[in-house]
C-alpha positions as CSV (number, residue, x, y, z in Angstrom):
1,M,-1.4,29.7,-30.3
2,D,1.6,27.4,-30.6
3,S,2.9,26.6,-34.1
4,P,2.9,22.9,-35.3
5,E,6.7,22.9,-34.8
6,Q,6.4,24.0,-31.2
7,A,3.6,21.5,-30.5
8,Q,5.7,18.7,-31.9
9,S,8.7,19.7,-29.8
10,E,6.6,19.4,-26.7
11,Q,5.5,15.8,-27.2
12,P,6.3,13.6,-24.2
13,Q,9.7,11.9,-24.3
14,E,9.7,8.1,-24.5
15,G,10.6,6.6,-21.2
16,L,10.3,3.4,-19.2
17,R,7.3,1.3,-20.0
18,A,5.6,-1.2,-17.6
19,R,5.5,-4.8,-18.9
20,S,1.9,-5.3,-17.6
21,R,-0.5,-4.0,-20.3
22,R,-3.8,-4.3,-18.3
23,G,-5.1,-5.2,-14.9
24,T,-3.1,-4.7,-11.8
25,M,0.7,-4.9,-11.6
26,G,3.1,-7.0,-9.6
27,E,3.8,-10.7,-10.4
28,R,5.6,-11.9,-7.3
29,W,4.4,-12.0,-3.7
30,W,6.7,-9.2,-2.6
31,S,5.8,-6.8,-5.3
32,R,2.1,-7.6,-4.9
33,R,2.5,-7.0,-1.1
34,F,3.9,-3.5,-2.0
35,I,1.0,-2.9,-4.4
36,D,-1.5,-4.0,-1.8
37,I,-0.2,-1.3,0.6
38,L,-0.3,1.4,-2.0
39,E,-3.9,0.5,-3.1
40,T,-4.9,0.7,0.6
41,I,-3.5,4.2,1.3
42,C,-3.7,5.9,-2.1
43,D,-6.5,7.4,-4.1
44,K,-7.9,4.7,-6.5
45,G,-8.5,7.2,-9.4
46,R,-5.0,8.6,-9.3
47,L,-3.6,5.0,-9.1
48,S,-5.5,4.1,-12.2
49,R,-4.1,7.1,-14.1
50,G,-0.7,6.3,-12.7
51,R,-0.9,2.8,-14.2
52,S,-1.7,4.5,-17.6
53,Y,1.3,6.7,-17.2
54,A,3.5,3.8,-16.3
55,R,2.4,1.8,-19.4
56,S,2.7,4.7,-21.8
57,G,6.4,5.5,-21.1
58,R,5.9,8.7,-19.1
59,V,8.5,7.8,-16.4
60,L,11.8,8.9,-17.9
61,E,14.2,8.0,-15.2
62,L,14.0,5.8,-12.1
63,G,16.8,5.3,-9.6
64,I,16.8,3.3,-6.3
65,A,19.1,4.1,-3.4
66,P,19.0,3.2,0.3
67,G,15.9,4.9,1.7
68,H,15.2,6.8,-1.6
69,V,13.7,6.4,-5.0
70,G,14.2,9.3,-7.4
71,A,12.4,9.7,-10.8
72,R,11.5,12.1,-13.5
73,V,8.0,11.9,-15.0
74,Q,6.8,13.6,-18.2
75,G,3.4,15.2,-17.5
76,S,1.4,17.5,-19.7
77,R,3.9,20.3,-19.5
78,P,7.2,20.4,-21.4
79,V,9.5,20.1,-18.3
80,P,9.3,16.7,-16.6
81,Y,8.3,16.6,-12.9
82,D,10.7,15.4,-10.2
83,V,9.4,12.6,-8.0
84,D,10.9,11.5,-4.6
85,V,9.8,8.5,-2.6
86,R,11.5,8.0,0.8
87,I,11.4,5.3,3.5
88,T,13.6,4.6,6.5
89,A,16.9,2.9,5.6
90,Y,18.1,0.8,8.5
91,G,21.6,1.4,9.8
92,D,24.4,-1.1,10.3
93,G,23.4,-2.0,13.9
94,E,19.8,-2.7,12.8
95,W,20.9,-4.8,9.9
96,E,23.2,-6.7,12.2
97,V,20.2,-7.7,14.2
98,L,18.2,-8.5,11.1
99,T,21.0,-10.5,9.5
100,E,21.4,-12.6,12.7
101,A,17.7,-13.3,12.8
102,L,17.7,-14.4,9.2
103,A,20.8,-16.5,9.6
104,S,19.3,-18.3,12.6
105,R,16.6,-19.7,10.3
106,A,18.4,-22.3,8.2
107,L,15.7,-22.6,5.6
108,Y,15.3,-18.9,5.1
109,R,19.1,-18.5,4.9
110,A,19.3,-21.2,2.3
111,K,16.6,-19.6,0.2
112,L,18.2,-16.2,0.3
113,L,21.5,-17.6,-0.7
114,A,19.8,-19.3,-3.6
115,G,18.4,-16.0,-4.7
116,E,14.8,-16.6,-3.4
117,M,12.7,-14.4,-1.2
118,P,10.8,-16.5,1.3
119,P,7.4,-15.1,2.3
120,E,8.2,-15.6,6.0
121,I,10.9,-13.0,5.8
122,E,8.3,-10.3,6.4
123,D,7.6,-12.0,9.8
124,V,11.3,-12.0,10.7
125,F,11.5,-8.2,10.1
126,G,8.3,-7.7,12.1
127,D,9.6,-9.8,15.0
128,C,12.7,-7.6,15.1
129,G,10.5,-4.5,15.2
130,M,11.5,-3.3,11.8
131,P,8.9,-3.7,9.1
132,L,10.1,-4.8,5.6
133,F,7.4,-2.8,3.8
134,P,6.4,0.7,4.7
135,D,2.9,1.7,5.6
136,E,1.3,5.1,5.1
137,R,3.3,6.5,8.1
138,G,6.6,5.1,6.8
139,L,6.3,6.3,3.2
140,E,7.2,9.9,2.3
141,M,6.3,11.0,-1.2
142,E,6.8,14.3,-3.1
143,C,6.2,15.5,-6.6
144,S,7.1,18.8,-8.1
145,C,3.8,19.0,-10.1
146,P,1.0,21.4,-9.0
147,D,-1.6,18.6,-8.3
148,W,-2.8,18.8,-4.7
149,G,-4.0,15.2,-4.8
150,F,-2.0,12.6,-2.9
151,P,-0.4,10.8,-4.5
152,C,-0.6,12.4,-7.9
153,K,-0.6,10.3,-11.1
154,H,3.2,10.9,-11.5
155,L,3.9,9.4,-8.1
156,S,1.6,6.5,-8.8
157,A,3.3,5.8,-12.0
158,V,6.7,5.6,-10.3
159,L,5.3,3.4,-7.5
160,Y,3.9,0.9,-10.1
161,L,7.2,0.8,-12.0
162,L,9.0,0.3,-8.7
163,A,6.9,-2.8,-8.1
164,E,7.9,-4.2,-11.4
165,R,11.6,-3.5,-10.5
166,F,11.0,-5.5,-7.4
167,D,9.6,-8.3,-9.6
168,D,12.9,-8.5,-11.4
169,D,15.0,-8.5,-8.3
170,P,13.5,-9.1,-4.9
171,F,16.8,-8.0,-3.2
172,L,16.0,-4.4,-4.3
173,V,13.3,-4.4,-1.5
174,L,16.2,-5.0,1.0
175,A,18.5,-2.6,-0.8
176,W,15.9,0.1,-0.4
177,R,16.0,-0.6,3.3
178,G,19.7,-0.1,3.3
179,M,21.2,-3.6,2.7
180,P,22.8,-4.3,-0.7
181,K,22.3,-7.8,-2.0
182,E,25.9,-8.9,-2.1
183,S,26.6,-7.5,1.4
184,L,23.7,-9.5,2.8
185,L,24.7,-12.7,1.0
186,D,28.3,-12.3,2.2
187,D,27.1,-11.9,5.8
188,L,24.9,-15.0,5.5
189,R,27.7,-17.0,3.9
190,E,30.0,-16.1,6.8
191,V,27.5,-17.4,9.3
192,T,27.1,-20.6,7.3
193,D,30.8,-21.1,7.0
194,D,31.3,-20.5,10.8
195,V,28.9,-23.3,11.8
196,P,29.9,-26.9,10.9
197,F,27.2,-28.6,8.9
198,A,27.0,-31.4,11.4
199,E,25.9,-28.9,14.0
200,R,23.3,-27.3,11.7
201,L,21.8,-30.6,10.6
202,S,19.4,-31.1,13.5
203,A,17.9,-27.6,13.1
204,F,17.9,-27.5,9.3
205,Y,14.3,-28.6,9.0
206,E,13.0,-26.6,11.9
207,P,9.9,-24.5,11.0
208,G,10.4,-20.8,11.1
209,T,7.2,-20.4,13.1
210,S,6.3,-22.6,16.0
211,L,3.4,-25.0,15.6
212,A,1.7,-23.4,18.7
213,R,1.9,-20.0,17.0
214,L,0.4,-21.4,13.8
215,R,-2.5,-22.9,15.7
216,H,-3.3,-19.7,17.6
217,Q,-2.9,-17.2,14.9
218,P,-5.7,-14.6,15.3
219,S,-8.0,-14.1,12.3
220,R,-7.6,-10.9,10.5
221,A,-10.9,-9.6,9.3
222,S,-9.3,-7.0,7.3
223,A,-7.4,-9.5,5.0
224,P,-8.5,-9.0,1.4
225,A,-10.8,-11.8,0.0
226,D,-8.4,-12.4,-2.8
227,I,-5.3,-12.6,-0.6
228,L,-4.4,-16.1,-2.1
229,L,-4.5,-14.7,-5.6
230,R,-2.1,-11.9,-4.5
231,T,0.2,-14.2,-2.6
232,L,0.6,-17.1,-4.9
233,D,2.5,-16.9,-8.2
234,P,-0.1,-16.5,-11.0
235,P,-0.5,-19.2,-13.5
236,P,0.5,-18.3,-17.1
237,V,-3.1,-18.5,-18.3
238,K,-5.1,-15.8,-20.0
239,T,-8.6,-15.5,-21.4
240,R,-8.9,-12.9,-24.2
241,H,-5.5,-11.5,-23.2
242,I,-6.8,-11.0,-19.6
243,P,-4.8,-12.8,-16.8
244,I,-6.9,-15.5,-15.2
245,T,-6.2,-14.0,-11.7
246,D,-7.9,-10.8,-12.8
247,L,-11.0,-12.8,-13.8
248,L,-11.0,-14.8,-10.6
249,R,-10.6,-11.9,-8.3
250,P,-14.3,-10.7,-8.5
251,A,-15.5,-14.3,-7.8
252,Y,-13.3,-14.5,-4.6
253,R,-14.8,-11.2,-3.4
254,R,-18.3,-12.4,-4.0
255,L,-17.7,-15.7,-2.2
256,S,-16.4,-13.9,0.8
257,D,-19.4,-11.5,1.0
258,P,-21.8,-12.7,3.6
259,R,-24.6,-11.2,1.6
260,S,-23.8,-13.1,-1.5
261,P,-26.5,-15.2,-3.2
262,G,-27.4,-18.3,-1.1
263,E,-26.7,-16.5,2.2
264,P,-29.5,-15.0,4.3
265,S,-29.6,-11.2,4.4
266,P,-28.8,-9.6,7.7
């Protein structure tokens, strides 16, 4: 049996703590989009334990590089586990295509130069055949722990903290795909400087998506019932310390259920 001194020396180190204390994580549309993908492809039980790890300071280190996130997570053993999360980082030629596509949309370009992340940017990436966010086939994850579950709670903790990092700086989403913030903004400024404002004026207020495309958008039956709550910025309102969006989410799901009270049963 370990002595009290040994047991004390093996207490988990204090690491990074998530800001969110309860409920789901992710405050901005881009971080919630990332969380939505994770909660679709990952085991819910391990995601729940991962949130607890993220909130209790178990993630000791977290580094983001093009195509790679590396972290160390303190588990139940004395030696922390190594966590790696990888996606495809686009190359220079691919980013040249993406930058031209973004620069051709005056409104998107203006928002990016102002430090904002327009929701339509995801469509621009999709139209270029290069997704902004990874799906289960584009996300490679590995942890040195012995847990055979996927992802384990250590990986889940890192992914939730990564979403909070995205909250703080949306350009980290792009940097993870291989384009540093300043490099992108410099490229966009060059495009803006090359085109006289008088020539850009007529197209400045053009919609990023044609009206015909908006009218004929196919419905997506798989869209979550609470998609608006996930997409819009949450109001700073809480009831008994619980965010109002967490309280509204079950109501949205009940309203979208065709078997909810007031509707005939099939």
